Amino acid sequence: MNMKKKRLKLPPARGAAVWTVVLSVPLLAACDIQAILEVDIPGRVEEGALDNPKLASTLVTGVVSDVECSWNQFTAGMAHHSDEYIPTSGNLDLIRWGERRIENVDVQFSQGLCGGGTYPTYTPLQTARFQGEDVLARLGGETFSGLDGLADLQAVTRTWGTFPLIALGEGFCEMTIPTVEGEPGPLMTKQEVLTVAENKFSEAISMAQAAGNTAMVNTALVGRARVRIGLENYSGAMADAAQVPAGFETIVTRDASESRRWNYYYERLNALTGFRQHGSVSDHYRHLTIDAEGRPTQDDGVPDTRVNVMTNGEPGSDFVTENWFHDKYNSRADPLPLVTYREARMYMAEAAARTGDIAMATDVINERRMAAGLPAMSAPASQSEMVELVIEERRRELFVEGAHRFNDMIRFRGTQFEIPFLGEPGSIHPNGISQKGDVYGTTTCLPLPLVEKNGNPNIP
C-alpha cells in the first residue's frame, strides 16, 4: 500500500514544548484519526489540578522555595553592588555588578531565572511574589475549606510571600506591583511598595497568631520592623522588634545539589572551585577593631569578630587584586538568614537613636557588643553621633547579610549620614576609578527593567 508522511504541528501550551509529531497514515485505510491526535505531553499540569487539597503542602513549599532562591540572589548581589566588596571579576556581567554599571537593559539582571547566570534579580523576585499571592488565593478557595492545618499553611504563605516586596521596595528606584494579579500594575515609589509590604506583614501576623504559629509571628514581626524603619515609623518598628525573643532566626536553606540551591554569598566570593572570587572584601572591612574606650576603629584595639576576614594571598578572578574573603559562609550548602534577633535589635537601636533616646540605643548596642565579646561603648554626646554609631554597628553586626548595608546606603542617601558608593567622593575609591583602573558607573538603586516599562501601559 502506498504510504505518505504527513507532518502535524500541535499547538503550544504554556510551560510545555512545541512537539512535532510525524504520523504514517494510510491514505486509503480507515482509521481513528482522533485517537492518533490525542497526544499526552509529560510534565504538563492543568491549572485546575492545582486546586487539590492533597497538593496544599506542596504549593506552600513551592512558595518558600521561590522566596529562598530570590532572596539568596538579591542579597548576594547587593553585597557585590554595595561597598562590602570591591570588584575583582573578569566576567563581564559580574564586572557590571561590582563597578555599579547595572542598566535597565541588562537581560540577566531583569529576565534571568533563579539559579542561572550572575545575579538574576527582577524576575525571581516578582515570580516569588506572584507565587505567594496565587497560592494564598488558592488556599482560600472552596476546595481547600476544612483542610487540616489550613490556617498554618496560609500564615506561612503570607509571611514568606511578603519578603520579595522588601527587596522590590528597598532595592529598586521605582517599582510596579499588580493591583489585580495578571494585570499590569501602576508605577509605584519605594515608599508605596513598602506600605504594601507593611500591610501584608500585618495580615501575616494576624494569620500566624490565629494559627498558633509562633515562628511565623516572629518572622513577620522582624519583617514589619524592617519595613517600618524604611517608612520612618520608629515607634512601630520599636514595638515590633521588642517582641522578638533572644536568639530567634528564620533561615534560607541552601545545599550543593544544584545551582538554584547554592549559597551565592559563598559561591561568588569564597568558593575554591566553580564561579569564584569575583569580589574581594573591601579594604574598610578588613582588620576592624573596637578600642579600649569602645569606639569602632580599624587596626587599633580588640578585633571585631563580627567581621572576620582573611586572605591567602591569591588573586581574584581578575588575576590582579588580592582576594580577601570572610568566614560567614563556608560552603554552597551553608544557610543564610531571612530574619534574625540581631537585626531586630539593630532596628531597636536605630529607632531609639532617631527618636532621641540615646540611653536606650547605647544599651542595645552594648548588649550586642557583650554577646560578641567586645568592649562596651559610652553614650555619645549628641543624637547625630548616636545615629552615626548605629549605622557603623549595623555594618558590622549585619555584614554580608540580608542586603542591610545596601539598604542603608540607599535610604541615607542625600542626608547628613550619607554613605558613599565605591567610586564616589568619601569612599575608598574617591576618584571614580577602581583598584584595577576601571571607571565606576553611576547605578545606586536598581533600575526598573526596560522590558517591564515597555510592556506595561501604565508606565509612561
Tab-separated table of C-alpha atoms in Angstrom:
chain	number	residue	atom	x	y	z
A	1	MET	CA	0.000	0.000	0.000
A	2	ASN	CA	1.286	3.466	-0.836
A	3	MET	CA	2.174	5.465	2.263
A	4	LYS	CA	2.705	9.202	2.631
A	5	LYS	CA	4.100	11.067	5.612
A	6	LYS	CA	2.099	13.983	6.962
A	7	ARG	CA	3.696	16.430	9.416
A	8	LEU	CA	1.312	17.616	12.130
A	9	LYS	CA	2.175	20.506	14.472
A	10	LEU	CA	0.445	20.586	17.825
A	11	PRO	CA	-0.433	23.998	19.267
A	12	PRO	CA	1.896	25.188	22.024
A	13	ALA	CA	0.827	25.185	25.668
A	14	ARG	CA	2.142	27.338	28.466
A	15	GLY	CA	5.121	25.759	30.112
A	16	ALA	CA	5.248	22.994	27.515
A	17	ALA	CA	7.437	22.479	24.482
A	18	VAL	CA	6.058	22.539	20.940
A	19	TRP	CA	6.020	18.956	19.811
A	20	THR	CA	6.312	17.943	16.150
A	21	VAL	CA	4.726	14.568	15.507
A	22	VAL	CA	5.367	12.568	12.333
A	23	LEU	CA	2.493	10.223	11.519
A	24	SER	CA	2.453	7.487	8.862
A	25	VAL	CA	-1.175	7.495	7.642
A	26	PRO	CA	-2.540	5.002	5.080
A	27	LEU	CA	-4.462	7.221	2.683
A	28	LEU	CA	-6.925	4.553	1.666
A	29	ALA	CA	-7.381	2.821	5.004
A	30	ALA	CA	-9.956	3.697	7.581
A	31	CYS	CA	-8.508	4.584	10.992
A	32	ASP	CA	-9.317	6.521	14.137
A	33	ILE	CA	-7.565	9.822	13.415
A	34	GLN	CA	-8.897	11.389	16.652
A	35	ALA	CA	-7.263	8.689	18.735
A	36	ILE	CA	-3.954	9.341	16.999
A	37	LEU	CA	-4.166	13.073	17.701
A	38	GLU	CA	-4.727	12.639	21.440
A	39	VAL	CA	-1.105	13.143	22.466
A	40	ASP	CA	-0.131	13.099	26.153
A	41	ILE	CA	2.581	15.653	26.913
A	42	PRO	CA	4.513	14.545	30.028
A	43	GLY	CA	5.014	17.215	32.676
A	44	ARG	CA	2.095	19.379	31.616
A	45	VAL	CA	-0.222	20.178	34.524
A	46	GLU	CA	-3.656	21.656	34.069
A	47	GLU	CA	-4.177	24.741	36.238
A	48	GLY	CA	-7.293	23.252	37.786
A	49	ALA	CA	-5.242	20.346	39.119
A	50	LEU	CA	-3.507	22.757	41.494
A	51	ASP	CA	-6.765	23.250	43.379
A	52	ASN	CA	-6.325	19.879	45.005
A	53	PRO	CA	-6.187	19.748	48.829
A	54	LYS	CA	-3.625	16.945	48.580
A	55	LEU	CA	-1.233	19.431	46.969
A	56	ALA	CA	-1.615	22.131	49.628
A	57	SER	CA	1.697	21.466	51.389
A	58	THR	CA	3.484	21.140	48.045
A	59	LEU	CA	2.144	24.502	46.896
A	60	VAL	CA	3.303	26.229	50.079
A	61	THR	CA	6.707	24.544	49.888
A	62	GLY	CA	6.986	25.923	46.357
A	63	VAL	CA	6.379	29.454	47.623
A	64	VAL	CA	9.072	29.097	50.287
A	65	SER	CA	11.484	27.660	47.708
A	66	ASP	CA	10.929	30.540	45.278
A	67	VAL	CA	11.364	33.138	48.024
A	68	GLU	CA	14.524	31.430	49.287
A	69	CYS	CA	16.084	31.409	45.830
A	70	SER	CA	15.171	35.028	45.009
A	71	TRP	CA	16.329	36.243	48.440
A	72	ASN	CA	19.654	34.448	48.026
A	73	GLN	CA	20.220	36.019	44.586
A	74	PHE	CA	19.186	39.521	45.659
A	75	THR	CA	21.107	39.732	48.921
A	76	ALA	CA	24.329	38.277	47.479
A	77	GLY	CA	24.072	40.634	44.526
A	78	MET	CA	23.682	43.622	46.811
A	79	ALA	CA	26.877	42.715	48.691
A	80	HIS	CA	28.610	42.847	45.308
A	81	HIS	CA	26.934	46.136	44.365
A	82	SER	CA	27.355	47.913	47.724
A	83	ASP	CA	30.633	48.814	49.416
A	84	GLU	CA	31.030	45.414	51.122
A	85	TYR	CA	33.034	44.039	48.170
A	86	ILE	CA	35.433	45.599	45.703
A	87	PRO	CA	35.239	44.351	42.074
A	88	THR	CA	37.713	41.622	41.146
A	89	SER	CA	35.922	39.833	38.321
A	90	GLY	CA	36.896	39.038	34.758
A	91	ASN	CA	33.310	38.102	33.885
A	92	LEU	CA	31.502	40.882	32.005
A	93	ASP	CA	28.215	40.544	33.919
A	94	LEU	CA	29.910	40.444	37.306
A	95	ILE	CA	32.154	43.370	36.356
A	96	ARG	CA	28.979	45.406	35.848
A	97	TRP	CA	27.699	44.399	39.287
A	98	GLY	CA	30.970	45.216	41.039
A	99	GLU	CA	31.516	48.507	39.220
A	100	ARG	CA	27.945	49.835	39.547
A	101	ARG	CA	27.152	49.555	35.856
A	102	ILE	CA	23.854	47.650	36.026
A	103	GLU	CA	21.429	49.114	33.472
A	104	ASN	CA	17.750	48.599	32.752
A	105	VAL	CA	18.581	46.761	29.512
A	106	ASP	CA	20.729	44.056	31.153
A	107	VAL	CA	18.993	40.780	30.339
A	108	GLN	CA	20.475	38.667	33.146
A	109	PHE	CA	19.530	41.253	35.750
A	110	SER	CA	15.960	41.700	34.521
A	111	GLN	CA	14.952	38.408	32.904
A	112	GLY	CA	17.357	35.805	34.249
A	113	LEU	CA	15.873	32.925	36.215
A	114	CYS	CA	16.767	31.809	39.714
A	115	GLY	CA	19.977	29.823	39.874
A	116	GLY	CA	21.224	30.871	36.457
A	117	GLY	CA	23.697	33.483	35.270
A	118	THR	CA	25.121	36.028	37.663
A	119	TYR	CA	22.569	37.686	39.972
A	120	PRO	CA	19.151	37.413	38.288
A	121	THR	CA	17.039	39.782	40.350
A	122	TYR	CA	13.832	41.201	38.958
A	123	THR	CA	12.111	38.104	37.535
A	124	PRO	CA	12.917	35.805	40.509
A	125	LEU	CA	11.581	38.391	42.986
A	126	GLN	CA	8.410	39.052	41.005
A	127	THR	CA	7.926	35.312	40.468
A	128	ALA	CA	8.213	34.617	44.202
A	129	ARG	CA	5.867	37.497	44.995
A	130	PHE	CA	3.290	36.226	42.470
A	131	GLN	CA	3.535	32.653	43.714
A	132	GLY	CA	2.796	33.817	47.245
A	133	GLU	CA	-0.297	35.702	46.121
A	134	ASP	CA	-1.502	32.925	43.810
A	135	VAL	CA	-1.115	30.120	46.343
A	136	LEU	CA	-2.730	32.154	49.118
A	137	ALA	CA	-5.729	32.835	46.864
A	138	ARG	CA	-5.997	29.111	46.057
A	139	LEU	CA	-5.839	28.156	49.735
A	140	GLY	CA	-8.749	30.497	50.348
A	141	GLY	CA	-10.853	28.704	47.741
A	142	GLU	CA	-13.766	26.390	48.357
A	143	THR	CA	-11.865	23.193	47.562
A	144	PHE	CA	-9.455	23.784	50.480
A	145	SER	CA	-12.170	24.630	53.005
A	146	GLY	CA	-11.931	22.439	56.095
A	147	LEU	CA	-8.440	21.175	55.292
A	148	ASP	CA	-6.471	20.210	58.398
A	149	GLY	CA	-3.717	22.749	59.082
A	150	LEU	CA	-5.096	25.228	56.546
A	151	ALA	CA	-4.647	28.263	58.817
A	152	ASP	CA	-0.990	27.382	59.352
A	153	LEU	CA	-0.358	26.957	55.614
A	154	GLN	CA	-1.958	30.321	54.936
A	155	ALA	CA	0.186	32.001	57.598
A	156	VAL	CA	3.390	30.533	56.160
A	157	THR	CA	2.409	31.580	52.643
A	158	ARG	CA	1.561	35.168	53.569
A	159	THR	CA	4.697	35.565	55.707
A	160	TRP	CA	7.245	34.163	53.257
A	161	GLY	CA	5.450	35.595	50.246
A	162	THR	CA	5.824	39.156	51.555
A	163	PHE	CA	9.627	39.196	51.723
A	164	PRO	CA	10.099	39.765	47.967
A	165	LEU	CA	8.274	43.076	48.476
A	166	ILE	CA	11.058	44.161	50.851
A	167	ALA	CA	13.637	43.614	48.109
A	168	LEU	CA	11.464	45.185	45.401
A	169	GLY	CA	10.772	48.195	47.633
A	170	GLU	CA	14.209	48.748	49.137
A	171	GLY	CA	16.321	47.780	46.155
A	172	PHE	CA	14.718	49.474	43.159
A	173	CYS	CA	14.420	53.161	42.303
A	174	GLU	CA	10.783	52.613	41.311
A	175	MET	CA	8.558	49.584	41.018
A	176	THR	CA	5.288	48.211	39.721
A	177	ILE	CA	3.114	45.746	41.616
A	178	PRO	CA	-0.193	44.496	40.182
A	179	THR	CA	-3.343	45.738	41.882
A	180	VAL	CA	-5.063	42.730	40.284
A	181	GLU	CA	-2.810	39.736	39.640
A	182	GLY	CA	-2.365	39.105	35.940
A	183	GLU	CA	-2.906	42.743	35.003
A	184	PRO	CA	-0.180	45.411	34.671
A	185	GLY	CA	0.184	47.423	37.845
A	186	PRO	CA	0.789	51.139	38.407
A	187	LEU	CA	4.187	52.767	38.727
A	188	MET	CA	4.994	52.972	42.441
A	189	THR	CA	7.513	54.715	44.658
A	190	LYS	CA	9.686	52.835	47.105
A	191	GLN	CA	7.534	54.087	49.979
A	192	GLU	CA	4.359	52.851	48.321
A	193	VAL	CA	5.804	49.363	47.881
A	194	LEU	CA	6.967	49.276	51.497
A	195	THR	CA	3.489	50.337	52.623
A	196	VAL	CA	2.024	47.362	50.753
A	197	ALA	CA	4.594	45.143	52.473
A	198	GLU	CA	3.704	46.577	55.882
A	199	ASN	CA	0.035	45.780	55.358
A	200	LYS	CA	0.767	42.243	54.218
A	201	PHE	CA	3.078	41.618	57.190
A	202	SER	CA	0.250	42.810	59.438
A	203	GLU	CA	-2.007	40.216	57.782
A	204	ALA	CA	0.709	37.602	58.276
A	205	ILE	CA	0.990	38.383	61.985
A	206	SER	CA	-2.763	38.046	62.469
A	207	MET	CA	-2.855	34.793	60.477
A	208	ALA	CA	0.082	33.303	62.354
A	209	GLN	CA	-1.352	34.278	65.727
A	210	ALA	CA	-4.678	32.657	64.820
A	211	ALA	CA	-2.859	29.514	63.676
A	212	GLY	CA	-0.668	29.410	66.783
A	213	ASN	CA	2.498	29.544	64.663
A	214	THR	CA	4.890	31.490	66.879
A	215	ALA	CA	7.804	31.189	64.451
A	216	MET	CA	5.818	32.893	61.689
A	217	VAL	CA	4.608	35.583	64.102
A	218	ASN	CA	8.200	36.456	64.961
A	219	THR	CA	9.357	36.224	61.341
A	220	ALA	CA	6.648	38.648	60.247
A	221	LEU	CA	7.379	40.968	63.191
A	222	VAL	CA	11.011	41.308	62.118
A	223	GLY	CA	9.936	41.825	58.513
A	224	ARG	CA	7.465	44.526	59.511
A	225	ALA	CA	10.011	46.210	61.780
A	226	ARG	CA	12.394	46.418	58.819
A	227	VAL	CA	9.693	47.919	56.616
A	228	ARG	CA	8.652	50.374	59.316
A	229	ILE	CA	12.226	51.599	59.716
A	230	GLY	CA	12.180	52.268	55.966
A	231	LEU	CA	8.900	54.152	56.359
A	232	GLU	CA	10.356	56.102	59.316
A	233	ASN	CA	7.686	54.707	61.626
A	234	TYR	CA	10.117	54.406	64.502
A	235	SER	CA	7.621	53.760	67.292
A	236	GLY	CA	6.030	50.979	65.247
A	237	ALA	CA	9.405	49.442	64.417
A	238	MET	CA	10.416	49.519	68.077
A	239	ALA	CA	7.167	47.887	69.158
A	240	ASP	CA	7.636	45.058	66.644
A	241	ALA	CA	11.329	44.478	67.353
A	242	ALA	CA	10.775	44.440	71.111
A	243	GLN	CA	8.576	41.337	70.801
A	244	VAL	CA	11.195	39.160	69.084
A	245	PRO	CA	12.768	36.646	71.505
A	246	ALA	CA	16.518	36.424	72.005
A	247	GLY	CA	18.275	34.119	69.584
A	248	PHE	CA	15.370	33.916	67.142
A	249	GLU	CA	16.103	33.433	63.458
A	250	THR	CA	14.490	32.144	60.293
A	251	ILE	CA	16.927	30.800	57.746
A	252	VAL	CA	17.052	30.448	53.985
A	253	THR	CA	18.099	26.852	53.382
A	254	ARG	CA	20.843	26.082	50.862
A	255	ASP	CA	22.566	22.952	49.586
A	256	ALA	CA	25.128	21.916	46.997
A	257	SER	CA	22.804	19.762	44.867
A	258	GLU	CA	22.243	22.252	42.021
A	259	SER	CA	22.958	25.891	41.209
A	260	ARG	CA	19.491	27.104	42.203
A	261	ARG	CA	20.223	25.947	45.744
A	262	TRP	CA	23.793	27.246	46.135
A	263	ASN	CA	24.681	29.955	48.625
A	264	TYR	CA	25.798	32.787	46.334
A	265	TYR	CA	27.498	34.787	49.071
A	266	TYR	CA	29.912	31.858	49.188
A	267	GLU	CA	29.907	30.920	45.521
A	268	ARG	CA	30.877	34.332	44.140
A	269	LEU	CA	33.470	35.215	46.782
A	270	ASN	CA	34.788	32.309	48.834
A	271	ALA	CA	34.395	29.232	46.647
A	272	LEU	CA	37.617	27.347	45.974
A	273	THR	CA	36.074	25.778	42.878
A	274	GLY	CA	33.452	26.933	40.415
A	275	PHE	CA	32.427	30.508	39.644
A	276	ARG	CA	34.578	32.047	42.355
A	277	GLN	CA	36.478	35.063	43.648
A	278	HIS	CA	34.582	37.650	41.645
A	279	GLY	CA	34.668	40.090	44.528
A	280	SER	CA	37.003	40.785	47.416
A	281	VAL	CA	36.049	42.114	50.843
A	282	SER	CA	36.588	45.868	50.707
A	283	ASP	CA	39.559	47.488	52.398
A	284	HIS	CA	37.410	49.251	55.015
A	285	TYR	CA	36.005	45.906	56.222
A	286	ARG	CA	39.444	44.464	56.958
A	287	HIS	CA	41.063	44.434	60.417
A	288	LEU	CA	38.068	46.074	62.117
A	289	THR	CA	38.545	46.632	65.831
A	290	ILE	CA	36.996	48.165	68.963
A	291	ASP	CA	39.358	50.324	71.001
A	292	ALA	CA	39.677	50.422	74.785
A	293	GLU	CA	37.071	53.193	75.054
A	294	GLY	CA	34.565	51.238	72.988
A	295	ARG	CA	34.973	53.260	69.811
A	296	PRO	CA	34.757	51.408	66.469
A	297	THR	CA	38.197	51.519	64.876
A	298	GLN	CA	40.416	49.807	62.316
A	299	ASP	CA	43.758	48.242	63.289
A	300	ASP	CA	43.541	49.750	66.769
A	301	GLY	CA	42.117	47.577	69.546
A	302	VAL	CA	40.272	44.316	70.019
A	303	PRO	CA	39.478	42.503	66.738
A	304	ASP	CA	35.794	42.784	65.869
A	305	THR	CA	34.790	39.143	65.467
A	306	ARG	CA	31.553	40.103	63.693
A	307	VAL	CA	33.594	40.901	60.559
A	308	ASN	CA	36.206	38.171	60.359
A	309	VAL	CA	38.001	38.440	57.011
A	310	MET	CA	41.216	36.942	55.716
A	311	THR	CA	43.352	36.362	52.633
A	312	ASN	CA	45.503	33.530	51.346
A	313	GLY	CA	47.405	35.936	49.113
A	314	GLU	CA	45.889	34.588	45.912
A	315	PRO	CA	44.468	36.942	43.262
A	316	GLY	CA	40.796	37.174	42.414
A	317	SER	CA	39.343	36.305	39.044
A	318	ASP	CA	40.865	39.461	37.526
A	319	PHE	CA	44.336	37.982	38.272
A	320	VAL	CA	45.301	41.383	39.715
A	321	THR	CA	43.523	42.063	43.006
A	322	GLU	CA	44.371	40.121	46.148
A	323	ASN	CA	41.326	38.123	47.231
A	324	TRP	CA	40.009	38.819	50.722
A	325	PHE	CA	37.141	36.675	51.953
A	326	HIS	CA	35.073	36.081	55.083
A	327	ASP	CA	34.118	33.044	57.149
A	328	LYS	CA	30.410	33.737	57.483
A	329	TYR	CA	29.534	31.178	54.803
A	330	ASN	CA	31.939	28.344	54.125
A	331	SER	CA	30.186	26.138	51.594
A	332	ARG	CA	27.497	26.155	48.942
A	333	ALA	CA	25.245	24.430	51.467
A	334	ASP	CA	25.550	26.965	54.304
A	335	PRO	CA	22.179	28.566	55.111
A	336	LEU	CA	21.772	32.328	55.213
A	337	PRO	CA	19.421	34.428	57.327
A	338	LEU	CA	15.988	35.624	56.299
A	339	VAL	CA	15.464	37.373	59.644
A	340	THR	CA	17.339	37.375	62.957
A	341	TYR	CA	17.021	38.637	66.509
A	342	ARG	CA	20.246	40.549	65.913
A	343	GLU	CA	18.732	42.644	63.135
A	344	ALA	CA	15.640	43.231	65.293
A	345	ARG	CA	17.916	44.688	67.974
A	346	MET	CA	19.537	46.933	65.393
A	347	TYR	CA	16.074	48.249	64.484
A	348	MET	CA	15.528	48.919	68.184
A	349	ALA	CA	18.804	50.823	68.398
A	350	GLU	CA	18.072	52.911	65.314
A	351	ALA	CA	14.503	53.684	66.344
A	352	ALA	CA	15.758	54.801	69.762
A	353	ALA	CA	18.516	56.940	68.232
A	354	ARG	CA	16.166	58.550	65.714
A	355	THR	CA	13.712	59.498	68.462
A	356	GLY	CA	16.433	60.902	70.726
A	357	ASP	CA	16.617	58.065	73.268
A	358	ILE	CA	20.414	57.876	73.342
A	359	ALA	CA	20.480	55.806	76.523
A	360	MET	CA	18.323	53.028	75.071
A	361	ALA	CA	20.280	52.958	71.806
A	362	THR	CA	23.530	52.673	73.784
A	363	ASP	CA	22.145	49.844	75.908
A	364	VAL	CA	21.051	47.859	72.857
A	365	ILE	CA	24.421	48.263	71.152
A	366	ASN	CA	26.289	47.251	74.289
A	367	GLU	CA	24.062	44.188	74.610
A	368	ARG	CA	25.155	43.125	71.132
A	369	ARG	CA	28.789	44.014	71.923
A	370	MET	CA	28.661	41.836	75.044
A	371	ALA	CA	27.244	38.904	73.045
A	372	ALA	CA	30.213	39.215	70.662
A	373	GLY	CA	32.745	39.539	73.500
A	374	LEU	CA	33.589	43.150	72.604
A	375	PRO	CA	34.196	46.230	74.779
A	376	ALA	CA	31.180	48.341	75.700
A	377	MET	CA	30.842	51.924	74.496
A	378	SER	CA	29.874	55.096	76.307
A	379	ALA	CA	26.842	57.087	75.269
A	380	PRO	CA	27.753	59.813	72.741
A	381	ALA	CA	27.012	63.448	73.397
A	382	SER	CA	24.525	64.106	70.587
A	383	GLN	CA	21.715	62.430	68.701
A	384	SER	CA	23.515	62.704	65.355
A	385	GLU	CA	26.595	60.989	66.811
A	386	MET	CA	24.314	58.221	68.084
A	387	VAL	CA	22.779	57.695	64.651
A	388	GLU	CA	26.272	57.523	63.118
A	389	LEU	CA	27.253	54.905	65.689
A	390	VAL	CA	24.154	52.840	64.931
A	391	ILE	CA	24.983	52.895	61.210
A	392	GLU	CA	28.515	51.739	61.978
A	393	GLU	CA	27.294	48.983	64.297
A	394	ARG	CA	24.801	47.828	61.661
A	395	ARG	CA	27.505	47.469	59.009
A	396	ARG	CA	29.476	45.261	61.380
A	397	GLU	CA	26.660	43.312	63.044
A	398	LEU	CA	24.880	42.611	59.735
A	399	PHE	CA	27.908	42.237	57.446
A	400	VAL	CA	27.013	40.269	54.276
A	401	GLU	CA	23.507	39.555	55.498
A	402	GLY	CA	20.148	40.447	54.046
A	403	ALA	CA	21.294	43.408	51.875
A	404	HIS	CA	21.229	45.566	55.014
A	405	ARG	CA	24.318	47.576	54.078
A	406	PHE	CA	22.961	48.302	50.600
A	407	ASN	CA	19.650	49.389	52.134
A	408	ASP	CA	21.457	51.792	54.478
A	409	MET	CA	23.399	53.247	51.557
A	410	ILE	CA	20.147	53.888	49.683
A	411	ARG	CA	17.960	55.212	52.491
A	412	PHE	CA	20.565	57.576	53.933
A	413	ARG	CA	21.417	58.980	50.514
A	414	GLY	CA	21.080	62.754	50.422
A	415	THR	CA	21.123	63.070	54.222
A	416	GLN	CA	23.861	64.098	56.631
A	417	PHE	CA	24.519	60.380	57.188
A	418	GLU	CA	25.115	59.553	53.510
A	419	ILE	CA	27.278	56.502	52.846
A	420	PRO	CA	29.186	56.873	49.561
A	421	PHE	CA	29.153	54.108	46.992
A	422	LEU	CA	32.503	52.944	45.673
A	423	GLY	CA	33.796	55.457	43.145
A	424	GLU	CA	32.168	58.415	44.905
A	425	PRO	CA	33.964	61.068	46.987
A	426	GLY	CA	34.442	59.830	50.535
A	427	SER	CA	34.658	56.169	49.524
A	428	ILE	CA	37.856	54.105	49.404
A	429	HIS	CA	37.906	54.805	45.641
A	430	PRO	CA	37.044	58.522	45.738
A	431	ASN	CA	38.098	59.441	42.200
A	432	GLY	CA	35.660	57.182	40.347
A	433	ILE	CA	38.367	54.604	39.496
A	434	SER	CA	38.568	51.056	40.882
A	435	GLN	CA	41.743	49.497	42.290
A	436	LYS	CA	42.405	47.965	38.844
A	437	GLY	CA	41.877	51.189	36.905
A	438	ASP	CA	38.283	50.700	35.702
A	439	VAL	CA	35.776	53.548	35.718
A	440	TYR	CA	32.797	53.115	38.037
A	441	GLY	CA	29.265	53.579	36.770
A	442	THR	CA	26.538	55.620	38.440
A	443	THR	CA	23.986	52.980	39.473
A	444	THR	CA	22.821	53.246	43.076
A	445	CYS	CA	19.250	51.952	43.464
A	446	LEU	CA	18.373	49.320	40.874
A	447	PRO	CA	16.590	50.482	37.715
A	448	LEU	CA	13.175	49.157	36.734
A	449	PRO	CA	13.948	46.902	33.746
A	450	LEU	CA	13.179	48.345	30.327
A	451	VAL	CA	11.309	45.181	29.359
A	452	GLU	CA	8.852	45.917	32.191
A	453	LYS	CA	8.444	49.522	31.171
A	454	ASN	CA	7.870	48.658	27.523
A	455	GLY	CA	5.301	46.006	28.369
A	456	ASN	CA	3.333	47.976	30.946
A	457	PRO	CA	0.838	50.541	29.570
A	458	ASN	CA	0.601	52.189	32.993
A	459	ILE	CA	4.240	53.319	32.874
A	460	PRO	CA	4.901	56.420	30.724
